[in-house]
XYZ file of C-alpha atoms in Angstrom:
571
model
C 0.000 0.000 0.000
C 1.442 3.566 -1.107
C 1.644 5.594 1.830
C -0.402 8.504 2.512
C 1.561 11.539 1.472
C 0.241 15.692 0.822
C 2.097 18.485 0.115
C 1.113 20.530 3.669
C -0.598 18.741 6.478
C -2.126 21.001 9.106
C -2.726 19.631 12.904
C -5.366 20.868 14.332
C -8.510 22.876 12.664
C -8.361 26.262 14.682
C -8.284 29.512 12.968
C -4.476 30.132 12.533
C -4.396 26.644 10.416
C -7.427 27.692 8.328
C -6.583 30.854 7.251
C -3.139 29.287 6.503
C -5.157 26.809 4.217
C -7.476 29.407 2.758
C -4.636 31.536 1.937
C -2.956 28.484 0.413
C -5.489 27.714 -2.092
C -6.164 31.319 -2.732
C -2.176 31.515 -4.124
C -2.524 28.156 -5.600
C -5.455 29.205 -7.612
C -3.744 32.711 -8.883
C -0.557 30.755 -9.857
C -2.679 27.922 -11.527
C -0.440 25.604 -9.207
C -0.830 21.931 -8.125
C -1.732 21.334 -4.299
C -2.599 18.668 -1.990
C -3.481 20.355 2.007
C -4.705 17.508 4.877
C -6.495 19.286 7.803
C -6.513 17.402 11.085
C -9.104 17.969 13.596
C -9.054 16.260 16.988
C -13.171 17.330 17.532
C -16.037 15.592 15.806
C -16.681 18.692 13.649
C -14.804 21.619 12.890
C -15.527 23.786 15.709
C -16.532 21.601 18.371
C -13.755 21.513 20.612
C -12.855 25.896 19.805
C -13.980 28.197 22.577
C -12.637 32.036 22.722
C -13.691 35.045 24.058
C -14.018 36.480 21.260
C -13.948 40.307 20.120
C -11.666 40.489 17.437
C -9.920 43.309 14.872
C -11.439 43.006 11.636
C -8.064 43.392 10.081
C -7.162 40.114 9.638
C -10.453 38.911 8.395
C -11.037 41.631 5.968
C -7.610 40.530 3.978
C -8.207 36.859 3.673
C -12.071 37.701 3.527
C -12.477 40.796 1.924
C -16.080 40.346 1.085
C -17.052 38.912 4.334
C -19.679 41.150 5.479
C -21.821 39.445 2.482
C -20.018 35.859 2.095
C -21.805 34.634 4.791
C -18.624 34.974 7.517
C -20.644 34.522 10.879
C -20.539 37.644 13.410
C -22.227 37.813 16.367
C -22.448 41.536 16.129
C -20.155 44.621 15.823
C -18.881 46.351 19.293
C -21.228 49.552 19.688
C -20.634 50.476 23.401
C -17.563 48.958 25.386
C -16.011 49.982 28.856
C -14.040 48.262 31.851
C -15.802 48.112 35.051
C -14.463 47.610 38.204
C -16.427 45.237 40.495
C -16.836 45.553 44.510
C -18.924 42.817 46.288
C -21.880 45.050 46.159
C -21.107 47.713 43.735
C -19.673 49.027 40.071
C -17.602 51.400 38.825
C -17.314 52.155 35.171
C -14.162 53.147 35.010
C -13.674 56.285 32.579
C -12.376 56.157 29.414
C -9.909 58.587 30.283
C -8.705 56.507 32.362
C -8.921 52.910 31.251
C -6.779 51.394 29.190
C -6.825 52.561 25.517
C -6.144 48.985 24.388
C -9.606 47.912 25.832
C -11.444 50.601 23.795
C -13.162 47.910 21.662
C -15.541 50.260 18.901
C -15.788 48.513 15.776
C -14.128 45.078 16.331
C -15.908 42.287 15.706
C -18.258 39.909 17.855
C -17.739 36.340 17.493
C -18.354 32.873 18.257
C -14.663 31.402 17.136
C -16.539 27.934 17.213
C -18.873 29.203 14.288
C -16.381 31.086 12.277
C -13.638 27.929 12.085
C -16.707 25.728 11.519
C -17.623 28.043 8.827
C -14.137 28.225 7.494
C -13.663 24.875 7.074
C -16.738 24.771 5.047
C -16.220 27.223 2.629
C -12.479 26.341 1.789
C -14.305 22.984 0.966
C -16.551 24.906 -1.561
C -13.269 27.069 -3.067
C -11.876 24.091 -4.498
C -14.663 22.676 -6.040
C -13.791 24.066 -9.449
C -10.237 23.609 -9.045
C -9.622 19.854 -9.569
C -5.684 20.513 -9.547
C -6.133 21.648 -5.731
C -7.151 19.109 -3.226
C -8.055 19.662 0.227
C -9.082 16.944 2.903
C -10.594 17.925 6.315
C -10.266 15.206 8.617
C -12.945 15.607 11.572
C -11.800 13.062 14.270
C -8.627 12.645 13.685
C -6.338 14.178 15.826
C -2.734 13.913 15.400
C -1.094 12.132 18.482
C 2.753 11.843 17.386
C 5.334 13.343 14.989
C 6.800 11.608 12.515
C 10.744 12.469 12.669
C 13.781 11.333 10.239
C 16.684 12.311 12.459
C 15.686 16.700 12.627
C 13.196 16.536 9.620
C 9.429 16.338 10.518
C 8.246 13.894 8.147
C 4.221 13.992 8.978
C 1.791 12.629 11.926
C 0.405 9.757 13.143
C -3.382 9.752 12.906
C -4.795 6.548 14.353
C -3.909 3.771 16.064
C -4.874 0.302 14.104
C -1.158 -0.896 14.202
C -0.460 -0.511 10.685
C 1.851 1.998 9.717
C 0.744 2.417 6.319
C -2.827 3.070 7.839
C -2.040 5.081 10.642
C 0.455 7.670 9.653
C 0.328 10.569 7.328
C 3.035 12.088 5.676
C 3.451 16.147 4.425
C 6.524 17.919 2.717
C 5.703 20.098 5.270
C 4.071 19.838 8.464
C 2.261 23.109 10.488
C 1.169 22.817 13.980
C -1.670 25.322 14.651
C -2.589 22.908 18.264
C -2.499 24.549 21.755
C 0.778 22.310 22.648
C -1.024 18.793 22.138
C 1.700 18.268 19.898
C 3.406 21.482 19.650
C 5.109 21.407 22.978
C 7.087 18.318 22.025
C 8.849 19.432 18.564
C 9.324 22.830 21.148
C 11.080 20.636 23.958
C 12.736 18.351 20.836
C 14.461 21.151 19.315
C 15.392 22.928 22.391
C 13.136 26.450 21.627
C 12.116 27.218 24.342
C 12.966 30.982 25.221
C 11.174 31.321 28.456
C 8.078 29.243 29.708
C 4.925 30.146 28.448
C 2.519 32.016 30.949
C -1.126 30.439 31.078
C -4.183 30.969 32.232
C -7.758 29.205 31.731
C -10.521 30.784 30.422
C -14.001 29.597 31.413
C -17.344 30.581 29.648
C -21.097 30.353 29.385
C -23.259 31.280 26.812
C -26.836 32.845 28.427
C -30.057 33.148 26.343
C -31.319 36.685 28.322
C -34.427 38.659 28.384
C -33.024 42.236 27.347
C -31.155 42.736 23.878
C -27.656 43.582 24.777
C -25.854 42.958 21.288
C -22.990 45.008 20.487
C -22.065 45.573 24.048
C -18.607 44.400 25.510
C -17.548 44.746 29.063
C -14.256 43.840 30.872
C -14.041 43.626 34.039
C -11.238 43.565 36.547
C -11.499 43.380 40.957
C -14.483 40.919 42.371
C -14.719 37.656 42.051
C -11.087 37.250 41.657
C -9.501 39.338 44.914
C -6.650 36.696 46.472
C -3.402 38.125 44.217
C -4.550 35.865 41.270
C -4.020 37.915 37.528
C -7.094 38.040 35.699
C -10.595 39.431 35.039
C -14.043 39.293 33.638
C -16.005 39.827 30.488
C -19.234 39.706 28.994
C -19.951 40.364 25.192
C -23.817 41.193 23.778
C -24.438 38.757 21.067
C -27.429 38.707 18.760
C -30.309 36.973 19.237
C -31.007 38.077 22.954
C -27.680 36.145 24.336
C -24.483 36.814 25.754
C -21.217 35.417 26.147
C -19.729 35.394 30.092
C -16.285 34.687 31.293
C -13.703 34.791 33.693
C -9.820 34.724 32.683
C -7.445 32.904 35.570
C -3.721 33.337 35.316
C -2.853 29.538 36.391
C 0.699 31.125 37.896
C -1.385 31.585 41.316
C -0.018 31.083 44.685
C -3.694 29.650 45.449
C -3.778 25.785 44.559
C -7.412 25.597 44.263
C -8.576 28.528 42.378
C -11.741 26.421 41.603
C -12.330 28.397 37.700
C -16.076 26.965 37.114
C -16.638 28.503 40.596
C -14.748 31.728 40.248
C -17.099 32.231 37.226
C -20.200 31.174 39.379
C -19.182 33.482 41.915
C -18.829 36.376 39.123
C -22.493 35.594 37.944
C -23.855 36.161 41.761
C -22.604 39.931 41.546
C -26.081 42.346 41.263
C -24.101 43.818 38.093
C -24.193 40.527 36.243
C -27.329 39.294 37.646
C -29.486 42.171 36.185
C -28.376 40.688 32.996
C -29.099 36.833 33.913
C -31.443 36.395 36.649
C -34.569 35.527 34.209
C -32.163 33.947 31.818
C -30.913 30.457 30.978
C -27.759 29.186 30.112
C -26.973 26.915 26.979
C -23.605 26.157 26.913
C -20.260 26.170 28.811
C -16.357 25.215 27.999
C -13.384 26.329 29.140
C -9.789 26.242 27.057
C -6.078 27.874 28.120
C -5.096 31.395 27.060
C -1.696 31.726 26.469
C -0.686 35.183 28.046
C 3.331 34.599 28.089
C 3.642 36.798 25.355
C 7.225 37.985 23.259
C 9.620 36.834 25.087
C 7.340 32.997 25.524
C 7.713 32.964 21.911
C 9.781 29.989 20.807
C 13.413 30.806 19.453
C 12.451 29.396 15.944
C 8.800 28.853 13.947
C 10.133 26.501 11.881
C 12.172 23.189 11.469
C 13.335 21.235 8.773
C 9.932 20.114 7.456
C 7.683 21.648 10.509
C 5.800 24.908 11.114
C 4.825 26.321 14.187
C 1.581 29.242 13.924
C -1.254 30.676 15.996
C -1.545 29.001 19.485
C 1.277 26.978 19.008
C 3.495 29.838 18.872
C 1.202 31.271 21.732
C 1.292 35.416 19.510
C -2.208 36.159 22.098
C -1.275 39.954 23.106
C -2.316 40.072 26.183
C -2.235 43.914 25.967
C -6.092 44.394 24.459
C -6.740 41.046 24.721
C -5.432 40.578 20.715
C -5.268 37.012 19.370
C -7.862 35.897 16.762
C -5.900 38.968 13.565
C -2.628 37.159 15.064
C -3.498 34.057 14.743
C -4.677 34.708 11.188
C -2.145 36.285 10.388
C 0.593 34.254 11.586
C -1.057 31.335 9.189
C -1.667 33.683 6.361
C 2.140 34.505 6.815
C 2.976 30.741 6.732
C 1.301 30.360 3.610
C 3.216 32.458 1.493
C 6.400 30.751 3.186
C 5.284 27.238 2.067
C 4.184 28.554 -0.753
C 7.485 29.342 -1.943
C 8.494 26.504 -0.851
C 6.023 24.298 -2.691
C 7.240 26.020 -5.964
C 11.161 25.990 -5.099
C 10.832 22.030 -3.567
C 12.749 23.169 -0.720
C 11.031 22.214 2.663
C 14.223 23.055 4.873
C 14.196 25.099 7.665
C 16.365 28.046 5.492
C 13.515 28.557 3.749
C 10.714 28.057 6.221
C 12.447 30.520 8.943
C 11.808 33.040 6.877
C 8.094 32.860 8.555
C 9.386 34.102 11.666
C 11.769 37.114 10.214
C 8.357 37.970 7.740
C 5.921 37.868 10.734
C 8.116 39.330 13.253
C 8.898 42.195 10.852
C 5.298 42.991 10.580
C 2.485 44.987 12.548
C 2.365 41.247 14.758
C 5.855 41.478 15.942
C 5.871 45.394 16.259
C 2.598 44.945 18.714
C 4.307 41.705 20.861
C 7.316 43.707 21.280
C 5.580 46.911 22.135
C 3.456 44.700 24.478
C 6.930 42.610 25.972
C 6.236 43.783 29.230
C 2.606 43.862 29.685
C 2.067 40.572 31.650
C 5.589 40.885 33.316
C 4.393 44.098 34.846
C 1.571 42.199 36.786
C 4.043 39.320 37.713
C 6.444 42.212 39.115
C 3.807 44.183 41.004
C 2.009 41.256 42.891
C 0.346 43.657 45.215
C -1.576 45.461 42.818
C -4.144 42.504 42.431
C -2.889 41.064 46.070
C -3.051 44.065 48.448
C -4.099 47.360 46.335
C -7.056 45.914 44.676
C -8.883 44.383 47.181
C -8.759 47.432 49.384
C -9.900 49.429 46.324
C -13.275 47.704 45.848
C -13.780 47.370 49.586
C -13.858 50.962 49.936
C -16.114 51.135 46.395
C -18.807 48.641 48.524
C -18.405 50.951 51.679
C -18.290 54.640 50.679
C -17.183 54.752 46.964
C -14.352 54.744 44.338
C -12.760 58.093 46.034
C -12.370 56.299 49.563
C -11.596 52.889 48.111
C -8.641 54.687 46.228
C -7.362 56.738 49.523
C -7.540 53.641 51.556
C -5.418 51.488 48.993
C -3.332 54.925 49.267
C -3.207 55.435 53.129
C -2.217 51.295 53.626
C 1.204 51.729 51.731
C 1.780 55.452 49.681
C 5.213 54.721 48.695
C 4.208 51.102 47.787
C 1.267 52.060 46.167
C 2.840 55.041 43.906
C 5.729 52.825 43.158
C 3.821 50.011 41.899
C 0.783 52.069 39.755
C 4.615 53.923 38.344
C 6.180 50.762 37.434
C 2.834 49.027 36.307
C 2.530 51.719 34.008
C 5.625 52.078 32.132
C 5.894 48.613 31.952
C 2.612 48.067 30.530
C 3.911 51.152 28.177
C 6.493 49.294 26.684
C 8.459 52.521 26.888
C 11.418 51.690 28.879
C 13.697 48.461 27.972
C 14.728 46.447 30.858
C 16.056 43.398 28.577
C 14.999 40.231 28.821
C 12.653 39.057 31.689
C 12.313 35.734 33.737
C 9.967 34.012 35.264
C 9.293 29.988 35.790
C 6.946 27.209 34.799
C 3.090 28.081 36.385
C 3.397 25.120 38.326
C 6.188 26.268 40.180
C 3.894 29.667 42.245
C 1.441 26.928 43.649
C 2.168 26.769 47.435
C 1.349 23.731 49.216
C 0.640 26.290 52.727
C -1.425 28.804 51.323
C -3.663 30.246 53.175
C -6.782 31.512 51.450
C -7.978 35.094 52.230
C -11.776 35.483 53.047
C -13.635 37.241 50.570
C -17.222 38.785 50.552
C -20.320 37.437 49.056
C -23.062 38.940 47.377
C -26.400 38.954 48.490
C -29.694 38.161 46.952
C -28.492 36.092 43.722
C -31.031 34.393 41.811
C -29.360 31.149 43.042
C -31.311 29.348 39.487
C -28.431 31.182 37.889
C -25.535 29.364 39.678
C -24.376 25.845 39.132
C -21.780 23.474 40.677
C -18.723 22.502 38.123
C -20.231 19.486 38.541
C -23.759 20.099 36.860
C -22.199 23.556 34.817
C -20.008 20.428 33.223
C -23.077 19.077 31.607
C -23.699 22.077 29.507
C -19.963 21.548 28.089
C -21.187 18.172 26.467
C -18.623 15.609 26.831
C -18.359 12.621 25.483
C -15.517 9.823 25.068
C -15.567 6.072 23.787
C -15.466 3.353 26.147
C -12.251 2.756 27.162
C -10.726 6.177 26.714
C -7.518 6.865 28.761
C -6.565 10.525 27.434
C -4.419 11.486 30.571
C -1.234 9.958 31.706
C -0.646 9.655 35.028
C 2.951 8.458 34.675
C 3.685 7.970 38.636
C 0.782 6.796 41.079
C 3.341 6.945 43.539
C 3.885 10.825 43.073
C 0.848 11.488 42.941
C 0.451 10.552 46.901
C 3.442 12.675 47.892
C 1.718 15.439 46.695
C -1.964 14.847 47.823
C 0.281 13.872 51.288
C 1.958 17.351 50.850
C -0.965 19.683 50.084
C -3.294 17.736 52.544
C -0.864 18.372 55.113
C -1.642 21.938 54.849
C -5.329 21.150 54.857
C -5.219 22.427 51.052
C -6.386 20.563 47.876
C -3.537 19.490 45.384
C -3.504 21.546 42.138
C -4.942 19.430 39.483
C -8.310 18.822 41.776
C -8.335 22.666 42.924
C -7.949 24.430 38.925
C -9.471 21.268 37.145
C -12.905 23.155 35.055
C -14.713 19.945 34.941
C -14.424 17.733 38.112
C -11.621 15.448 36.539
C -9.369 15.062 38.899
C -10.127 13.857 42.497
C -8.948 12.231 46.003
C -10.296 8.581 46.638
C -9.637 6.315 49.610
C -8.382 2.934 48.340
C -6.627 0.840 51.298
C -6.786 3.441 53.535
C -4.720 5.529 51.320
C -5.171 9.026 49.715
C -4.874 8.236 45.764
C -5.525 10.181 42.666
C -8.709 9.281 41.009
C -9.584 10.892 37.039
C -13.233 10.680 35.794
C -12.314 10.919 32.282
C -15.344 11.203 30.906
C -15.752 14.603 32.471
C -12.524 16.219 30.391
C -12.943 19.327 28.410
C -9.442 18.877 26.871
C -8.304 22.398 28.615
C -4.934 21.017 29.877
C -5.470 22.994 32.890
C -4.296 19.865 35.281
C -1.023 19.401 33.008
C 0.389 22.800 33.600
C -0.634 23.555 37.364
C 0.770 19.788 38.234
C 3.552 20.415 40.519
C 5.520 17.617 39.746
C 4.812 17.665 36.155
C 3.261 14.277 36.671
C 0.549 14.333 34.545
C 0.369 14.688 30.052
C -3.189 15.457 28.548
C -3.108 13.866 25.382
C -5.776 14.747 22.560
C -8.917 13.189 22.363
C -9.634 10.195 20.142
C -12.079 9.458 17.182
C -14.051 12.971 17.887
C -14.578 12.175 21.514
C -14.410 14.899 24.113
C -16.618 18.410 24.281
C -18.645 20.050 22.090
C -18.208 23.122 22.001
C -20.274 24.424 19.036
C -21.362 27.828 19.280
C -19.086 28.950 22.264
């Protein structure tokens, strides 16, 4: 049997590896060129396993689409109104424009369910090759790729399935791009030694509510309550049409606390009087959760490309976490790609001299000039700790007793030099102004602290409590599902894992991967009279969360098999 061989396989169907095939067969079709593209997708349908925020620039969709306001490109709406709010227990504060952030000012970006527009994507590069019978493209649903292919430093494809057979099971490409959120990507990255400094995470979580007012075209950030023990992160909610809205928390998983609970911190968000004006005679339909990464420039890897392989979108991790920017990166990066390989379909030269020419193009453009003027931006909030830790909660206290003006003095009167110094630092940091050179920080799973003590934190009163679920039901809405049999997570030492439930337990604390799991995966069972780790699989939402907060690095989420895991259509 001939093996199976393309041109360009992609792994994974998210939005930097579509627009990298669109763009593809776009060039293809102006040159009148020959080209064979394989698109593996780990979820049963394109789409189903996506989840972002999202608000996007139009930038990057207007160049690969430019007709997309009338080609059918799905948008939840365009931004109309948008503003940060600061959240006590009790109260809000819309924070002034003058004043916030311009990089939040969202006006005229697009609205979006990422799920729909990759779904969509995938569809209609399916219908742009019709009439091209030189230019073949195959979208494999349910495949997802689970190992690279290597002859000594070439990438030589993937293996897709498991029957044995490696005629059957593997899949070869002159060139190989990984567009996955480190499924795959993070072991041609540890391979090839490219790592430049650990990439920062954090887990998004997020609900989709059918509501009774119309607040399409609306998008709020939020920063202060629910999340007030030092952990980085915030809030949104984005109006989408048809009387819904999309609801969120962002967690930076580089927390002190080992049990930030995410489905919970969300539920918790959803109890503010703010939030439930919005929701309390609402319902929800759906809920996911996925990792953001927030590391930024200098997470980047030192190369995008090998000898044969392509790294783009999440797999390079280009989010900007300065405006929240990673949907025109992502896009871009893979439309960038594409007119590397392109060349490199035409010249029949797959090496790495001609594919690194992806990063120098990419960095050289409007991408790299916004990571680089962003290089600080999440560094400043790992440097000043007490501005979410100390400042912040003593901000919104004072906002739920008396007002913004006496929250601010009393953050002021606690510490003045320490508050001056850090809101100075924070702020020419966040600038990118000043060049400090390169920064330094560790692996997430090395701020968890086995004796932390968790800081009490208010409550607000008179939640519809219809509108709050445990992870446990909230996980239903995420609609998992996995074949009989399915063992997705290694555990590689049971032994390792009781040191560190011993450890944690100790300090009457719950180990990482049960306290920041977003689906009730992970927990303690007695077996012997022994404290063991326990996994009900069947829960996963394929976040990784548990694989980057373990604190023995104990435990490797691998992708799901023949379209099993969430669906996350629509999110």
């Amino acid at each position: 049997m001939k093996r199976i061989e393309y041109d360009v396989l992609f792994v994974g169907g998210g939005i930097s590896s579509l627009s990298a095939a669109h763009r593809l067969v776009d060039l293809a079709k102006q040159e009148k060129a020959s080209l064979k593209i394989a698109v593996f997708e780990k979820g049963k349908d394109f789409g189903s396993h996506i989840l972002s925020g999202a608000v996007s620039n139009p930038r990057a969709v207007k160049k690969l689409f430019p007709d997309y306001e009338t080609n059918g490109f799905p948008i939840e709406g365009i931004c109309k109104e948008t503003c940060v709010m600061m959240l006590g227990c009790k109260k809000a504060w819309e924070i002034p424009p003058f004043i916030s952030p311009s990089e939040m000012n969202k006006l005229g970006y697009l609205i979006l369910s990422l799920s729909n527009v990759v779904k969509w994507m995938a569809s209609s590069l399916t219908e742009k090759v019709k009439d091209s019978p030189s230019i073949i493209v195959d979208l494999y649903n349910g495949f997802p790729a689970t190992e690279v292919i290597y002859n000594g430093s070439r990438i030589e494809g993937v293996k897709v399935d498991s029957t044995g057979n490696a005629e059957n099971d593997n899949c070869y490409g002159k060139v190989t791009v990984f567009g996955d959120k480190g499924f795959l990507s993070r072991d041609i990255i540890t391979k090839f030694n490219l790592t430049q400094l650990p990439q920062k995470w954090a887990v998004g979580v997020k609900e989709i509510w059918e509501t009774q007012n119309d607040f399409s075209g609306k998008v709020w950030h939020t920063i202060g309550y629910p999340l007030l023990d030092g952990s980085f992160g915030g809030g949104f909610i984005y109006g989408l049409k048809d009387k819904r809205i999309a609801i969120g928390m962002i967690i930076g998983l580089d927390s002190e606390n080992p049990a930030l609970h995410p489905p919970q911190i969300l539920q918790n968000f959803k109890k503010h009087p703010w939030v439930q004006g919005m929701i309390k005679e609402g319902k929800v339909l759906k809920y996911g959760a996925a990792l953001v990464p927030e590391g930024g420039c200098y997470s980047l890897p030192r190369e995008f490309s090998v000898d044969g392989g392509m790294l783009i979108g999440d797999a390079l991790g280009i989010l900007n976490l300065k405006g929240f920017s990673g949907i025109d990166k992502s896009m871009e990066s893979g439309m960038t790609a594409a007119d590397i390989i392109f060349e490199a379909v035409q010249k029949k030269d797959f090496s790495s001299g001609i594919l690194r020419r992806f990063k120098q193009r990419l960095m050289e453009g409007w991408v790299g000039k916004e990571l680089n003027d962003a290089r600080y931006y999440r560094y400043a909030f790992h440097e000043n700790k007490k501005v979410f830790g100390n400042y912040l909660p003593k901000i919104v206290k004072g906002l739920d007793e008396s007002g913004i003006v006496i929250g601010l003095l009393k953050a002021f009167i606690s510490d003045p030099p320490g508050t001056i110094g850090s809101a100075i630092n924070l702020r020419k940091m966040m600038s990118g102004k000043i060049d400090i050179g390169a920064v330094k920080w560790e692996e997430d799973r090395k701020y968890s602290k086995a004796d932390y003590k968790a800081k009490e934190t208010a409550e607000p009163e008179g939640f519809n409590k219809n509108t709050i679920y445990s992870t446990a039901d909230v996980v239903f809405y995420a609609s998992t599902h996995y074949h009989i049999g399915n063992k997705h997570i290694d555990e590689f030492s049971a032994d390792v894992c009781k040191q560190c439930i011993q450890k944690y337990h100790s300090h009457g604390n719950e180990v990482p991967c049960v306290g920041d799991c977003t689906a009730e995966v992970h927990q303690i069972h007695i077996k012997d009279n022994e404290k063991v780790h326990f996994m009900n699989l069947e829960n996963c939402v394929q976040c990784r969360t548990c694989e980057i907060v373990c604190p023995e690095n104990n435990l490797k989420v691998n992708p799901a098999e023949h379209g099993s895991g969430p669906d996350f259509s629509g999110l």
